[in-house]
Tab-separated table of C-alpha atoms in Angstrom:
chain	number	residue	atom	x	y	z
O	3	MET	CA	-108.010	79.998	53.284
O	4	VAL	CA	-105.862	82.399	55.284
O	5	LYS	CA	-102.755	81.800	57.359
O	6	THR	CA	-102.841	83.568	60.720
O	7	LYS	CA	-99.846	85.224	62.354
O	8	TYR	CA	-99.448	82.085	64.519
O	9	GLY	CA	-99.287	79.782	61.477
O	10	ASN	CA	-102.783	78.326	61.750
O	11	ILE	CA	-104.918	77.933	58.618
O	12	MET	CA	-108.493	79.217	58.791
O	13	THR	CA	-111.304	80.372	56.532
O	14	SER	CA	-111.665	84.128	56.325
O	15	PHE	CA	-112.862	86.968	54.105
O	16	THR	CA	-110.131	89.300	52.883
O	17	PRO	CA	-111.559	92.056	50.687
O	18	ALA	CA	-109.182	93.210	48.011
O	19	ILE	CA	-109.162	94.859	44.627
O	20	GLY	CA	-111.052	92.731	42.093
O	21	ASP	CA	-109.851	91.621	38.692
O	22	LYS	CA	-112.382	93.781	36.831
O	23	VAL	CA	-111.406	96.893	38.772
O	24	ARG	CA	-107.717	96.114	38.344
O	25	LYS	CA	-108.143	95.920	34.585
O	26	ILE	CA	-110.177	99.152	34.545
O	27	ILE	CA	-107.469	100.987	36.523
O	28	GLN	CA	-104.704	99.668	34.280
O	29	GLY	CA	-106.708	100.724	31.218
O	30	ARG	CA	-107.190	104.228	32.593
O	31	ILE	CA	-103.476	104.547	33.287
O	32	ARG	CA	-102.753	103.448	29.709
O	33	ASN	CA	-105.332	105.958	28.415
O	34	TRP	CA	-103.462	108.805	30.137
O	35	LYS	CA	-100.743	108.200	27.510
O	36	ILE	CA	-97.983	109.429	29.783
O	37	HIS	CA	-95.392	108.198	27.299
O	38	LEU	CA	-96.531	110.851	24.815
O	39	LEU	CA	-95.745	113.676	27.266
O	40	SER	CA	-92.051	113.720	26.430
O	41	HIS	CA	-92.078	117.527	26.594
O	42	ALA	CA	-93.246	117.483	30.229
O	43	LYS	CA	-91.096	117.238	33.331
O	44	ILE	CA	-91.728	114.475	35.823
O	45	GLU	CA	-93.001	117.016	38.367
O	46	GLU	CA	-95.706	118.126	35.911
O	47	ILE	CA	-96.773	114.534	35.365
O	48	ALA	CA	-96.897	113.972	39.115
O	49	CYS	CA	-99.082	117.053	39.632
O	50	SER	CA	-101.546	115.861	37.033
O	51	ILE	CA	-101.958	112.240	38.149
O	52	ASN	CA	-101.424	112.423	41.931
O	53	PRO	CA	-105.033	113.398	42.783
O	54	VAL	CA	-106.343	110.333	40.958
O	55	LEU	CA	-103.703	108.059	42.475
O	56	CYS	CA	-104.470	109.398	45.940
O	57	GLY	CA	-108.161	108.666	45.475
O	58	TRP	CA	-107.556	105.129	44.245
O	59	LEU	CA	-105.098	104.331	47.009
O	60	ASN	CA	-107.336	105.758	49.727
O	61	TYR	CA	-110.283	103.721	48.488
O	62	TYR	CA	-108.715	100.398	47.561
O	63	CYS	CA	-106.085	100.240	50.314
O	64	LYS	CA	-108.593	100.448	53.132
O	65	PHE	CA	-108.633	96.694	53.884
O	66	TYR	CA	-106.015	94.792	51.893
O	67	GLY	CA	-103.715	97.484	50.668
O	68	SER	CA	-100.673	95.567	49.538
O	69	LEU	CA	-102.385	94.123	46.475
O	70	ALA	CA	-103.882	97.464	45.448
O	71	ILE	CA	-100.620	99.352	45.906
O	72	HIS	CA	-98.730	96.709	43.950
O	73	THR	CA	-101.243	96.718	41.089
O	74	ILE	CA	-101.446	100.495	40.754
O	75	SER	CA	-97.737	101.156	41.256
O	76	ARG	CA	-96.681	98.578	38.650
O	77	ALA	CA	-98.935	100.136	36.025
O	78	VAL	CA	-97.854	103.721	36.778
O	79	ASN	CA	-94.170	102.829	36.966
O	80	PHE	CA	-94.393	101.005	33.631
O	81	ALA	CA	-95.938	104.138	32.107
O	82	LEU	CA	-93.129	106.236	33.597
O	83	VAL	CA	-90.513	103.903	32.138
O	84	ARG	CA	-92.110	104.325	28.715
O	85	TRP	CA	-92.087	108.108	29.274
O	86	ALA	CA	-88.379	108.038	30.175
O	87	ARG	CA	-87.536	106.007	27.083
O	88	ARG	CA	-89.150	108.627	24.849
O	89	LYS	CA	-87.875	111.669	26.741
O	90	PHE	CA	-84.240	110.605	27.046
O	91	LYS	CA	-83.047	109.260	23.709
O	92	LYS	CA	-80.125	107.436	25.321
O	93	LEU	CA	-82.632	105.153	27.044
O	94	ASN	CA	-84.665	104.490	23.911
O	95	ARG	CA	-83.354	100.964	23.323
O	96	SER	CA	-82.906	99.870	26.920
O	97	TYR	CA	-85.890	99.076	29.116
O	98	SER	CA	-83.683	98.134	32.075
O	99	ARG	CA	-81.713	101.401	32.003
O	100	ALA	CA	-84.961	103.391	31.871
O	101	ARG	CA	-86.334	101.340	34.781
O	102	ASP	CA	-83.148	102.013	36.735
O	103	LEU	CA	-83.542	105.744	36.079
O	104	ILE	CA	-87.098	105.673	37.459
O	105	ARG	CA	-85.848	103.726	40.493
O	106	ARG	CA	-83.176	106.357	41.134
O	107	MET	CA	-85.797	109.104	40.822
O	108	GLN	CA	-87.944	107.220	43.312
O	109	LYS	CA	-85.076	106.967	45.806
O	110	GLN	CA	-84.103	110.626	45.430
O	111	ASN	CA	-87.619	112.047	45.607
O	112	SER	CA	-89.888	109.428	47.156
O	113	ILE	CA	-92.694	111.898	47.865
O	114	LEU	CA	-93.115	112.947	44.237
O	115	PHE	CA	-95.778	110.356	43.389
O	116	GLU	CA	-98.461	109.156	45.767
O	117	HIS	CA	-97.689	105.475	45.235
O	118	TRP	CA	-93.958	106.021	45.888
O	119	LYS	CA	-94.458	107.205	49.464
O	120	ASN	CA	-94.617	103.742	51.031
O	121	ALA	CA	-93.171	101.659	48.207
O	122	LYS	CA	-90.039	99.564	48.465
O	123	GLY	CA	-89.175	99.692	44.745
O	124	ILE	CA	-90.455	99.009	41.294
């Protein structure tokens, strides 16, 4: 069931990213082990993962993009928060402060990662 822009309820087909694919993508992001790259700068991480992110977003955002962008961006941003907690020892005990740092980085340089370009926040 889908709600139209006029408020009517109708039956429709809305293709979106499936649960199996979502879990595969999240597993691949975890397998990148970004949090272990504490020696790397964020620009180096962006250069290494942006081609893959671009491919996923171009493929899965063709029809129902909001779900795909949300799924992929949450997983990548969580990996970046883990990276920040290991890189900056002041953030080691505070998930929320590390998340705030990633949010500030996103606001300052929103074109750094592919999924940040159209995102509203973490």
